[in-house]
Coordinates of C-alpha atoms and ligand atoms in Angstrom, one line a residue:
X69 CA -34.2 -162.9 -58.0
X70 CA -32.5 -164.7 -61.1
X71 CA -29.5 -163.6 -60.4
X72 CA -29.4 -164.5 -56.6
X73 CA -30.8 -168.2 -57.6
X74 CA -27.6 -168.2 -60.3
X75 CA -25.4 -167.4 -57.2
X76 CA -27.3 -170.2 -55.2
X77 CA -26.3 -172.4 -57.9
X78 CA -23.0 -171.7 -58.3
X79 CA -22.1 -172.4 -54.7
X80 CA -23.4 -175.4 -54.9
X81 CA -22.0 -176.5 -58.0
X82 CA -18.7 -175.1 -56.1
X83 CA -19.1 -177.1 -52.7
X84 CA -20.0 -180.4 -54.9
X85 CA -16.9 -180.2 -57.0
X86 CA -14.7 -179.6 -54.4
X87 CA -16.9 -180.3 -51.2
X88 CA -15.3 -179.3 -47.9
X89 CA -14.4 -181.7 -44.9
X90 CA -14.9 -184.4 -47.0
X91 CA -12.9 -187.4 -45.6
X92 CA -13.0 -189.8 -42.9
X93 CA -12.0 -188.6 -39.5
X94 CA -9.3 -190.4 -36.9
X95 CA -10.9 -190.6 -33.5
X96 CA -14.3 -189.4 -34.2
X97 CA -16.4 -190.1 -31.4
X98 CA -19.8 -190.1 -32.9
X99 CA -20.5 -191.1 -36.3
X100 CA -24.2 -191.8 -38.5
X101 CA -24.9 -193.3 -41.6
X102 CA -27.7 -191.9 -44.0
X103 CA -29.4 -192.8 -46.7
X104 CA -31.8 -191.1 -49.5
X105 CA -33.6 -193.9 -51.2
X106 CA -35.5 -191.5 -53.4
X107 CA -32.2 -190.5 -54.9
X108 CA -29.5 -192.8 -54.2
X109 CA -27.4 -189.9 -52.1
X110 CA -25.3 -192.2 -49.4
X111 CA -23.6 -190.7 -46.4
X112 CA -21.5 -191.6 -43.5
X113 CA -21.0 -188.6 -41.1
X114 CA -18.3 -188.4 -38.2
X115 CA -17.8 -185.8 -35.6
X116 CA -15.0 -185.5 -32.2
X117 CA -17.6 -183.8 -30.0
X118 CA -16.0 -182.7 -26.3
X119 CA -17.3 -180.9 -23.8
X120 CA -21.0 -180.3 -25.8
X121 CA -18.4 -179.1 -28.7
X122 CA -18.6 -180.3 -32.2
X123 CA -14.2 -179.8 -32.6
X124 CA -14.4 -181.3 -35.7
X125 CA -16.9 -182.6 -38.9
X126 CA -16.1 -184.6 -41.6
X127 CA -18.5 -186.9 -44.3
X128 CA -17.8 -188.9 -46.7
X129 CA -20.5 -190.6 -49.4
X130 CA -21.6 -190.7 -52.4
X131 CA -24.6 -188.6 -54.1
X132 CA -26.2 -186.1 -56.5
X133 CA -24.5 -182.2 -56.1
X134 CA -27.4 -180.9 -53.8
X135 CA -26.7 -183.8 -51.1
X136 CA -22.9 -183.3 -50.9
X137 CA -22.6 -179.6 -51.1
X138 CA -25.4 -179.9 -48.0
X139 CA -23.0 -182.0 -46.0
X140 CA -19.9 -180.1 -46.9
X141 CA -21.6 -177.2 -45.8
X142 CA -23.5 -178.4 -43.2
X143 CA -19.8 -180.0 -41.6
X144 CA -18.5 -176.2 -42.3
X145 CA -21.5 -174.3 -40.0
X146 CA -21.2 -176.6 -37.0
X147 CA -17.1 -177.0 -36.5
X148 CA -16.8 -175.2 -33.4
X149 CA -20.3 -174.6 -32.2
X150 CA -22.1 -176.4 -29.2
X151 CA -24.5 -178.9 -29.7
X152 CA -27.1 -176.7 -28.4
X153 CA -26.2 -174.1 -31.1
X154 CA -26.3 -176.6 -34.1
X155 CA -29.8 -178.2 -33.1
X156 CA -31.1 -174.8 -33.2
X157 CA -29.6 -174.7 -36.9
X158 CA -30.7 -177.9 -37.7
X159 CA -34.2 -176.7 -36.9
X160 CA -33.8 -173.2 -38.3
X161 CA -32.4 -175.0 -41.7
X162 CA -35.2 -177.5 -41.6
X163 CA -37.9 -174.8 -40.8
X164 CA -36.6 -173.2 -44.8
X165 CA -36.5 -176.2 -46.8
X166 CA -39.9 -177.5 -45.5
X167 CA -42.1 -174.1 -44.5
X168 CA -43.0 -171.0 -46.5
X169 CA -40.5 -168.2 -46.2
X170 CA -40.6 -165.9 -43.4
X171 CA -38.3 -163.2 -45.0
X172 CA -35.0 -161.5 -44.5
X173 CA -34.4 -162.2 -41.2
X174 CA -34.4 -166.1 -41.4
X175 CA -32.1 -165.8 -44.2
X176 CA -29.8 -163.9 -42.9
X177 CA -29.6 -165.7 -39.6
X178 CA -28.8 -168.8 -42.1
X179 CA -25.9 -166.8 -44.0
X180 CA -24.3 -169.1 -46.6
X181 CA -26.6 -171.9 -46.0
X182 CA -29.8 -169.5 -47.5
X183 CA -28.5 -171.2 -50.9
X184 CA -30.6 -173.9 -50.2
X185 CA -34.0 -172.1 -49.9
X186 CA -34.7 -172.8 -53.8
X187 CA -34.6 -175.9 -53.2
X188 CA -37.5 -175.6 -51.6
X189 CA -39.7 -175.2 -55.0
X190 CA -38.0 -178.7 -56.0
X191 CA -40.0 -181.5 -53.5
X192 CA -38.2 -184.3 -54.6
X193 CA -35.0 -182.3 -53.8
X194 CA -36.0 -181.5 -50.2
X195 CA -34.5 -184.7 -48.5
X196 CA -31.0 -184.4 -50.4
X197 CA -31.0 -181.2 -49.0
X198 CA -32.2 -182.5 -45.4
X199 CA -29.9 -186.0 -45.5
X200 CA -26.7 -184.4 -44.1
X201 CA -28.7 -182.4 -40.9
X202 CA -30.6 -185.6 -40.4
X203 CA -27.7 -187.9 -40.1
X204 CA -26.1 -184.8 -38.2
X205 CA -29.0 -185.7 -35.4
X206 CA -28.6 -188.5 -35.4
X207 CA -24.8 -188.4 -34.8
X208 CA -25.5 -186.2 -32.1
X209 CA -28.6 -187.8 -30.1
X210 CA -28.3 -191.1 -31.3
X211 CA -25.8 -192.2 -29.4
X212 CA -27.5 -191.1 -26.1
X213 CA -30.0 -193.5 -26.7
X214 CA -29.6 -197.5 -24.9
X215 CA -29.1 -199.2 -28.6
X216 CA -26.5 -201.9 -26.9
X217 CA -27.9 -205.3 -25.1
X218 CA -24.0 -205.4 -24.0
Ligands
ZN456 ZN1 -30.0 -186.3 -54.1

Protein backbone atom coordinates (compact mmCIF):
# COMPACT_ATOMS: atom_id res chain seq x y z
CA UNK A 1 0.00 0.00 0.00
CA UNK A 2 3.14 2.27 0.55
CA UNK A 3 4.32 1.86 -2.53
CA UNK A 4 1.02 2.63 -4.43
CA UNK A 5 0.55 5.92 -2.04
CA UNK A 6 4.48 6.80 -3.28
CA UNK A 7 3.06 6.44 -6.90
CA UNK A 8 -0.04 8.61 -5.91
CA UNK A 9 2.36 11.10 -4.88
CA UNK A 10 4.47 11.25 -7.55
CA UNK A 11 1.81 11.94 -10.09
CA UNK A 12 0.79 14.51 -8.35
CA UNK A 13 3.98 16.11 -7.66
CA UNK A 14 4.26 15.44 -11.66
CA UNK A 15 0.86 17.12 -12.73
CA UNK A 16 1.75 20.26 -10.20
CA UNK A 17 5.15 20.89 -11.76
CA UNK A 18 4.11 20.70 -15.09
CA UNK A 19 0.15 20.74 -14.77
CA UNK A 20 -1.61 19.99 -18.10
CA UNK A 21 -4.08 22.43 -19.98
CA UNK A 22 -3.03 24.96 -17.93
CA UNK A 23 -3.63 28.26 -19.75
CA UNK A 24 -6.40 30.45 -20.75
CA UNK A 25 -8.56 29.41 -23.61
CA UNK A 26 -9.64 31.73 -26.82
CA UNK A 27 -13.37 31.35 -27.29
CA UNK A 28 -14.33 29.40 -24.37
CA UNK A 29 -17.89 29.47 -23.97
CA UNK A 30 -18.37 28.74 -20.35
CA UNK A 31 -15.98 29.74 -17.82
CA UNK A 32 -16.10 29.64 -13.41
CA UNK A 33 -14.08 31.05 -10.94
CA UNK A 34 -13.22 29.11 -7.52
CA UNK A 35 -11.93 29.62 -4.57
CA UNK A 36 -10.57 27.61 -1.43
CA UNK A 37 -10.45 29.98 1.48
CA UNK A 38 -9.15 27.21 3.75
CA UNK A 39 -6.02 27.15 1.65
CA UNK A 40 -5.68 29.99 -0.57
CA UNK A 41 -5.93 27.57 -3.86
CA UNK A 42 -7.48 30.19 -6.70
CA UNK A 43 -8.90 28.96 -9.94
CA UNK A 44 -10.48 30.22 -13.02
CA UNK A 45 -11.74 27.41 -15.25
CA UNK A 46 -12.77 27.72 -19.07
CA UNK A 47 -14.35 25.14 -21.39
CA UNK A 48 -15.77 25.41 -25.50
CA UNK A 49 -18.61 23.04 -24.82
CA UNK A 50 -20.78 22.21 -28.30
CA UNK A 51 -23.28 20.06 -28.87
CA UNK A 52 -23.38 18.66 -24.87
CA UNK A 53 -19.41 18.26 -25.71
CA UNK A 54 -16.69 19.47 -23.46
CA UNK A 55 -14.10 20.12 -26.96
CA UNK A 56 -11.76 21.65 -24.93
CA UNK A 57 -10.55 22.45 -20.90
CA UNK A 58 -8.18 24.72 -19.81
CA UNK A 59 -7.46 26.41 -15.95
CA UNK A 60 -5.44 28.65 -14.88
CA UNK A 61 -4.76 29.76 -10.95
CA UNK A 62 -2.86 29.67 -8.36
CA UNK A 63 -2.57 27.04 -5.36
CA UNK A 64 -0.98 24.31 -3.25
CA UNK A 65 0.21 20.97 -5.55
CA UNK A 66 -3.01 18.93 -4.62
CA UNK A 67 -5.42 21.82 -6.15
CA UNK A 68 -3.56 22.17 -9.41
CA UNK A 69 -2.66 18.70 -10.23
CA UNK A 70 -6.70 18.18 -9.54
CA UNK A 71 -7.53 20.72 -12.22
CA UNK A 72 -4.93 19.63 -14.62
CA UNK A 73 -6.20 16.36 -14.34
CA UNK A 74 -9.58 16.96 -13.95
CA UNK A 75 -9.36 19.33 -17.52
CA UNK A 76 -7.46 15.96 -18.94
CA UNK A 77 -10.62 13.30 -18.00
CA UNK A 78 -13.42 15.49 -19.45
CA UNK A 79 -11.77 16.87 -23.03
CA UNK A 80 -14.03 15.05 -25.27
CA UNK A 81 -16.69 13.54 -23.13
CA UNK A 82 -20.42 14.73 -22.92
CA UNK A 83 -21.62 16.69 -20.21
CA UNK A 84 -23.67 13.83 -19.04
CA UNK A 85 -20.58 11.64 -18.85
CA UNK A 86 -18.47 14.20 -16.72
CA UNK A 87 -21.29 14.85 -14.06
CA UNK A 88 -21.31 11.27 -13.56
CA UNK A 89 -17.39 11.64 -12.87
CA UNK A 90 -17.79 14.55 -10.96
CA UNK A 91 -20.05 12.47 -8.70
CA UNK A 92 -18.18 9.24 -8.89
CA UNK A 93 -14.82 11.48 -7.94
CA UNK A 94 -16.77 13.26 -5.27
CA UNK A 95 -18.37 9.95 -3.89
CA UNK A 96 -14.08 8.87 -3.15
CA UNK A 97 -12.75 11.86 -1.66
CA UNK A 98 -15.87 12.33 0.69
CA UNK A 99 -17.21 8.41 1.44
CA UNK A 100 -15.49 5.31 2.67
CA UNK A 101 -14.05 3.13 -0.08
CA UNK A 102 -16.09 0.74 -1.94
CA UNK A 103 -13.12 -1.20 -3.40
CA UNK A 104 -11.60 -2.16 -6.74
CA UNK A 105 -14.25 -1.43 -8.91
CA UNK A 106 -14.65 2.33 -8.04
CA UNK A 107 -11.04 2.70 -8.57
CA UNK A 108 -10.75 1.40 -11.51
CA UNK A 109 -13.72 3.05 -13.03
CA UNK A 110 -11.72 6.31 -11.87
CA UNK A 111 -8.26 5.14 -13.55
CA UNK A 112 -5.67 7.92 -13.14
CA UNK A 113 -7.82 10.05 -11.04
CA UNK A 114 -7.73 6.95 -8.01
CA UNK A 115 -4.45 9.12 -6.92
CA UNK A 116 -6.59 11.17 -5.10
CA UNK A 117 -8.22 8.59 -2.82
CA UNK A 118 -5.41 9.28 -0.07
CA UNK A 119 -6.39 12.35 0.08
CA UNK A 120 -9.19 11.23 1.64
CA UNK A 121 -7.34 10.46 5.17
CA UNK A 122 -6.24 14.33 4.95
CA UNK A 123 -9.76 16.44 5.78
CA UNK A 124 -8.37 19.69 5.38
CA UNK A 125 -7.12 18.47 1.91
CA UNK A 126 -10.55 17.27 0.74
CA UNK A 127 -11.74 20.61 -0.84
CA UNK A 128 -8.26 21.28 -2.83
CA UNK A 129 -8.94 18.11 -4.08
CA UNK A 130 -12.84 18.94 -4.80
CA UNK A 131 -12.16 22.95 -6.07
CA UNK A 132 -11.43 22.11 -9.74
CA UNK A 133 -14.89 19.47 -10.11
CA UNK A 134 -16.71 22.09 -8.19
CA UNK A 135 -15.90 25.02 -10.35
CA UNK A 136 -16.23 22.37 -13.28
CA UNK A 137 -20.19 22.44 -12.17
CA UNK A 138 -20.47 25.17 -12.02
CA UNK A 139 -19.01 25.99 -15.48
CA UNK A 140 -21.32 23.60 -16.77
CA UNK A 141 -24.77 24.29 -15.00
CA UNK A 142 -24.15 27.59 -13.93
CA UNK A 143 -24.66 29.21 -16.85
CA UNK A 144 -28.17 27.65 -17.37
CA UNK A 145 -29.32 29.38 -14.60
CA UNK A 146 -31.26 33.30 -15.08
CA UNK A 147 -28.12 35.25 -13.29
CA UNK A 148 -28.75 38.37 -15.82
CA UNK A 149 -31.49 41.25 -15.00
CA UNK A 150 -30.46 42.21 -18.84
ZN1 LIG B 1 -4.93 23.53 -1.37
Amino acid sequence: MSELRELYQQVILDHNRKPRNFRTLEGANRTAEGFNPLCGDQITLYLTVEDDIVKEAAFQGSGCAISKAAASMMTGSIIGKPTTEVDALFHRVHAMLTTEPNGDAQTRELGKLAVFSGVREFPSRIKCATLAWHTLQAALHGAAAPVSTE
